[in-house]
């Protein structure tokens, strides 16, 4: 989870700096906007990461439940 938040912060910083410099803002303004973008992107990546992990766990549990149901339905071959 931490790595996703750090990745989001880095992406937000780069995007914020790029937009600030493209807008021809002075360095302090561009840096301030980049810091705000880094915070927003980090928080969003943290949220998205939690949603993603929760969905992966739910899919894994569903797959496990389906396999268990299939095992109960299929009769075991008797050894004769």
Coordinates of N, CA, C and O in Angstrom, one line a residue:
X1 N 0.8 -1.2 0.0 CA 0.0 0.0 0.0 C 0.9 1.3 0.0 O 0.6 2.2 -0.7
X2 N 2.0 1.2 0.7 CA 2.8 2.4 0.8 C 3.5 2.6 -0.6 O 3.6 3.8 -0.9
X3 N 3.8 1.6 -1.2 CA 4.5 1.8 -2.5 C 3.5 2.4 -3.5 O 4.0 3.2 -4.4
X4 N 2.3 2.1 -3.5 CA 1.3 2.7 -4.4 C 1.1 4.2 -4.1 O 1.0 5.0 -5.0
X5 N 1.1 4.5 -2.8 CA 1.0 5.9 -2.4 C 2.2 6.7 -2.8 O 2.1 7.8 -3.3
X6 N 3.4 6.1 -2.7 CA 4.6 6.8 -3.1 C 4.6 7.0 -4.6 O 5.0 8.0 -5.1
X7 N 4.2 5.9 -5.3 CA 4.2 6.0 -6.8 C 3.2 7.1 -7.2 O 3.5 7.9 -8.1
X8 N 2.0 7.2 -6.6 CA 1.1 8.2 -6.9 C 1.6 9.6 -6.6 O 1.4 10.5 -7.4
X9 N 2.3 9.7 -5.5 CA 2.9 11.0 -5.2 C 4.0 11.5 -6.2 O 4.0 12.6 -6.6
X10 N 4.8 10.5 -6.6 CA 5.8 10.8 -7.7 C 5.1 11.2 -9.0 O 5.6 12.2 -9.6
X11 N 4.1 10.5 -9.4 CA 3.4 10.8 -10.6 C 2.8 12.2 -10.5 O 2.8 13.0 -11.4
X12 N 2.1 12.4 -9.4 CA 1.5 13.7 -9.2 C 2.5 14.9 -9.2 O 2.2 15.9 -9.8
X13 N 3.6 14.7 -8.6 CA 4.7 15.7 -8.6 C 5.1 16.0 -10.0 O 5.3 17.2 -10.4
X14 N 5.4 15.0 -10.8 CA 5.9 15.2 -12.2 C 4.8 15.9 -13.0 O 5.1 16.8 -13.7
X15 N 3.6 15.4 -12.9 CA 2.5 16.0 -13.6 C 2.3 17.5 -13.2 O 2.1 18.3 -14.0
X16 N 2.3 17.7 -11.9 CA 2.1 19.1 -11.4 C 3.2 20.0 -11.9 O 2.9 21.1 -12.3
X17 N 4.5 19.5 -11.9 CA 5.6 20.4 -12.3 C 5.4 20.6 -13.9 O 5.7 21.7 -14.3
X18 N 5.1 19.6 -14.6 CA 4.9 19.7 -16.0 C 3.8 20.7 -16.4 O 4.1 21.6 -17.2
X19 N 2.7 20.6 -15.7 CA 1.6 21.6 -16.0 C 2.0 23.0 -15.6 O 1.7 24.0 -16.2
X20 N 2.7 23.1 -14.4 CA 3.1 24.4 -13.9 C 4.1 25.1 -14.9 O 4.0 26.3 -15.1
X21 N 5.1 24.3 -15.4 CA 6.0 24.9 -16.3 C 5.4 25.1 -17.7 O 5.8 26.1 -18.3
X22 N 4.5 24.3 -18.1 CA 3.8 24.5 -19.3 C 3.0 25.8 -19.3 O 2.8 26.5 -20.3
X23 N 2.5 26.1 -18.1 CA 1.7 27.3 -17.9 C 2.6 28.5 -17.7 O 2.1 29.7 -17.6
X24 N 3.9 28.3 -17.8 CA 4.9 29.3 -17.6 C 4.7 30.1 -16.2 O 4.9 31.3 -16.1
X25 N 4.5 29.3 -15.2 CA 4.4 29.8 -13.9 C 5.8 29.9 -13.3 O 6.7 29.2 -13.7
X26 N 6.0 30.9 -12.3 CA 7.3 30.9 -11.7 C 7.5 29.6 -10.9 O 6.6 28.9 -10.5
X27 N 8.8 29.4 -10.6 CA 9.2 28.1 -9.9 C 8.4 27.9 -8.6 O 8.0 26.8 -8.3
X28 N 8.3 28.9 -7.7 CA 7.6 28.7 -6.4 C 6.1 28.3 -6.6 O 5.6 27.4 -6.0
X29 N 5.5 28.9 -7.6 CA 4.1 28.5 -7.9 C 4.0 27.1 -8.5 O 3.1 26.4 -8.1
X30 N 4.9 26.8 -9.4 CA 4.9 25.5 -10.0 C 5.2 24.4 -8.9 O 4.5 23.4 -9.0
X31 N 6.1 24.7 -8.1 CA 6.4 23.7 -7.0 C 5.3 23.6 -6.0 O 5.0 22.4 -5.6
X32 N 4.6 24.6 -5.7 CA 3.5 24.6 -4.8 C 2.4 23.7 -5.4 O 1.8 22.9 -4.7
X33 N 2.1 24.0 -6.6 CA 1.0 23.2 -7.3 C 1.4 21.7 -7.5 O 0.6 20.8 -7.4
X34 N 2.7 21.5 -7.7 CA 3.2 20.1 -7.9 C 3.0 19.4 -6.5 O 2.7 18.2 -6.5
X35 N 3.3 20.1 -5.4 CA 3.2 19.5 -4.1 C 1.7 19.1 -3.8 O 1.4 18.0 -3.3
X36 N 0.8 20.0 -4.2 CA -0.6 19.7 -4.0 C -1.1 18.6 -4.9 O -1.9 17.7 -4.5
X37 N -0.6 18.5 -6.1 CA -0.9 17.4 -7.0 C -0.3 16.1 -6.5 O -1.0 15.0 -6.6
X38 N 0.9 16.1 -5.9 CA 1.5 14.9 -5.4 C 0.6 14.4 -4.2 O 0.4 13.2 -4.1
X39 N 0.1 15.3 -3.4 CA -0.7 14.9 -2.3 C -2.0 14.2 -2.8 O -2.4 13.2 -2.3
X40 N -2.6 14.9 -3.7 CA -3.9 14.4 -4.3 C -3.7 13.1 -5.0 O -4.5 12.1 -4.8
X41 N -2.7 13.0 -5.8 CA -2.4 11.7 -6.5 C -2.0 10.6 -5.5 O -2.4 9.4 -5.7
X42 N -1.3 10.9 -4.5 CA -0.9 9.9 -3.5 C -2.1 9.3 -2.8 O -2.3 8.1 -2.6
X43 N -3.0 10.2 -2.4 CA -4.2 9.8 -1.7 C -5.1 9.0 -2.6 O -5.7 7.9 -2.2
X44 N -5.2 9.4 -3.9 CA -6.1 8.7 -4.8 C -5.5 7.3 -5.1 O -6.2 6.3 -5.2
X45 N -4.2 7.2 -5.3 CA -3.6 5.9 -5.5 C -3.7 5.0 -4.3 O -3.9 3.7 -4.5
X46 N -3.7 5.5 -3.1 CA -3.9 4.7 -1.9 C -5.3 4.2 -1.9 O -5.5 3.0 -1.6
X47 N -6.3 5.0 -2.2 CA -7.7 4.6 -2.3 C -7.9 3.5 -3.3 O -8.5 2.5 -3.1
X48 N -7.3 3.8 -4.5 CA -7.5 2.8 -5.6 C -6.8 1.5 -5.3 O -7.3 0.4 -5.6
X49 N -5.7 1.5 -4.6 CA -5.0 0.3 -4.2 C -5.8 -0.5 -3.3 O -5.8 -1.7 -3.4
X50 N -6.5 0.1 -2.3 CA -7.3 -0.6 -1.4 C -8.5 -1.2 -2.1 O -8.8 -2.4 -1.8
X51 N -9.1 -0.5 -3.0 CA -10.2 -1.1 -3.8 C -9.7 -2.2 -4.6 O -10.4 -3.3 -4.7
X52 N -8.6 -2.1 -5.3 CA -8.0 -3.1 -6.1 C -7.7 -4.4 -5.3 O -8.1 -5.5 -5.7
X53 N -7.1 -4.3 -4.1 CA -6.8 -5.4 -3.3 C -8.1 -6.1 -2.8 O -8.1 -7.3 -2.8
X54 N -9.0 -5.3 -2.4 CA -10.3 -5.8 -2.0 C -11.0 -6.6 -3.1 O -11.5 -7.7 -2.8
X55 N -10.9 -6.1 -4.3 CA -11.5 -6.9 -5.4 C -10.8 -8.1 -5.7 O -11.4 -9.2 -6.0
X56 N -9.5 -8.1 -5.6 CA -8.7 -9.3 -5.9 C -9.0 -10.4 -4.8 O -9.1 -11.6 -5.1
X57 N -9.1 -10.0 -3.6 CA -9.4 -10.9 -2.5 C -10.8 -11.5 -2.7 O -11.0 -12.7 -2.5
X58 N -11.8 -10.7 -3.1 CA -13.1 -11.2 -3.3 C -13.2 -12.2 -4.5 O -13.8 -13.2 -4.4
X59 N -12.4 -11.9 -5.5 CA -12.4 -12.8 -6.7 C -11.7 -14.1 -6.3 O -12.2 -15.2 -6.7
X60 N -10.7 -14.0 -5.5 CA -10.0 -15.2 -5.0 C -10.9 -16.1 -4.1 O -11.0 -17.3 -4.3
X61 N -11.6 -15.4 -3.2 CA -12.6 -16.2 -2.4 C -13.7 -16.8 -3.2 O -14.1 -17.9 -2.9
X62 N -14.2 -16.1 -4.2 CA -15.2 -16.6 -5.1 C -14.7 -17.8 -5.8 O -15.4 -18.8 -5.9
X63 N -13.5 -17.7 -6.4 CA -13.0 -18.9 -7.1 C -12.8 -20.1 -6.2 O -13.1 -21.2 -6.5
X64 N -12.3 -19.8 -4.9 CA -12.2 -20.9 -4.0 C -13.5 -21.5 -3.6 O -13.6 -22.8 -3.5
X65 N -14.6 -20.7 -3.5 CA -15.9 -21.3 -3.1 C -16.4 -22.1 -4.3 O -17.1 -23.1 -4.1
X66 N -16.2 -21.6 -5.5 CA -16.6 -22.4 -6.7 C -15.9 -23.7 -6.8 O -16.5 -24.7 -7.1
X67 N -14.6 -23.8 -6.5 CA -13.9 -25.0 -6.6 C -14.4 -26.0 -5.5 O -14.5 -27.2 -5.7
X68 N -14.7 -25.4 -4.3 CA -15.2 -26.3 -3.2 C -16.6 -26.8 -3.6 O -16.9 -28.0 -3.3
X69 N -17.4 -26.0 -4.2 CA -18.7 -26.5 -4.7 C -18.6 -27.6 -5.7 O -19.4 -28.6 -5.7
X70 N -17.7 -27.4 -6.6 CA -17.5 -28.4 -7.7 C -17.0 -29.8 -7.1 O -17.4 -30.8 -7.5
X71 N -16.2 -29.7 -6.1 CA -15.7 -30.9 -5.4 C -16.8 -31.6 -4.7 O -16.8 -32.9 -4.6
X72 N -17.7 -30.9 -4.1 CA -18.8 -31.5 -3.4 C -19.8 -32.2 -4.4 O -20.4 -33.2 -4.1
X73 N -20.0 -31.6 -5.6 CA -20.9 -32.1 -6.6 C -20.4 -33.4 -7.3 O -21.2 -34.3 -7.6
X74 N -19.1 -33.4 -7.6 CA -18.6 -34.6 -8.3 C -18.4 -35.7 -7.3 O -17.7 -35.6 -6.3
X75 N -18.9 -36.9 -7.7 CA -18.7 -38.1 -6.8 C -17.3 -38.6 -7.0 O -16.7 -38.6 -8.0
X76 N -16.8 -39.1 -5.9 CA -15.5 -39.7 -5.9 C -15.6 -41.1 -6.6 O -16.5 -41.9 -6.3
X77 N -14.7 -41.4 -7.4 CA -14.7 -42.8 -8.0 C -14.4 -43.9 -7.0 O -13.5 -43.7 -6.2
X78 N -15.2 -44.9 -7.0 CA -15.0 -45.9 -6.0 C -14.0 -46.9 -6.5 O -14.0 -47.3 -7.7
X79 N -13.1 -47.3 -5.6 CA -12.1 -48.3 -6.0 C -12.6 -49.7 -5.8 O -13.0 -50.2 -4.8
X80 N -12.7 -50.4 -6.9 CA -13.3 -51.8 -6.9 C -12.2 -52.8 -7.4 O -11.5 -52.7 -8.2

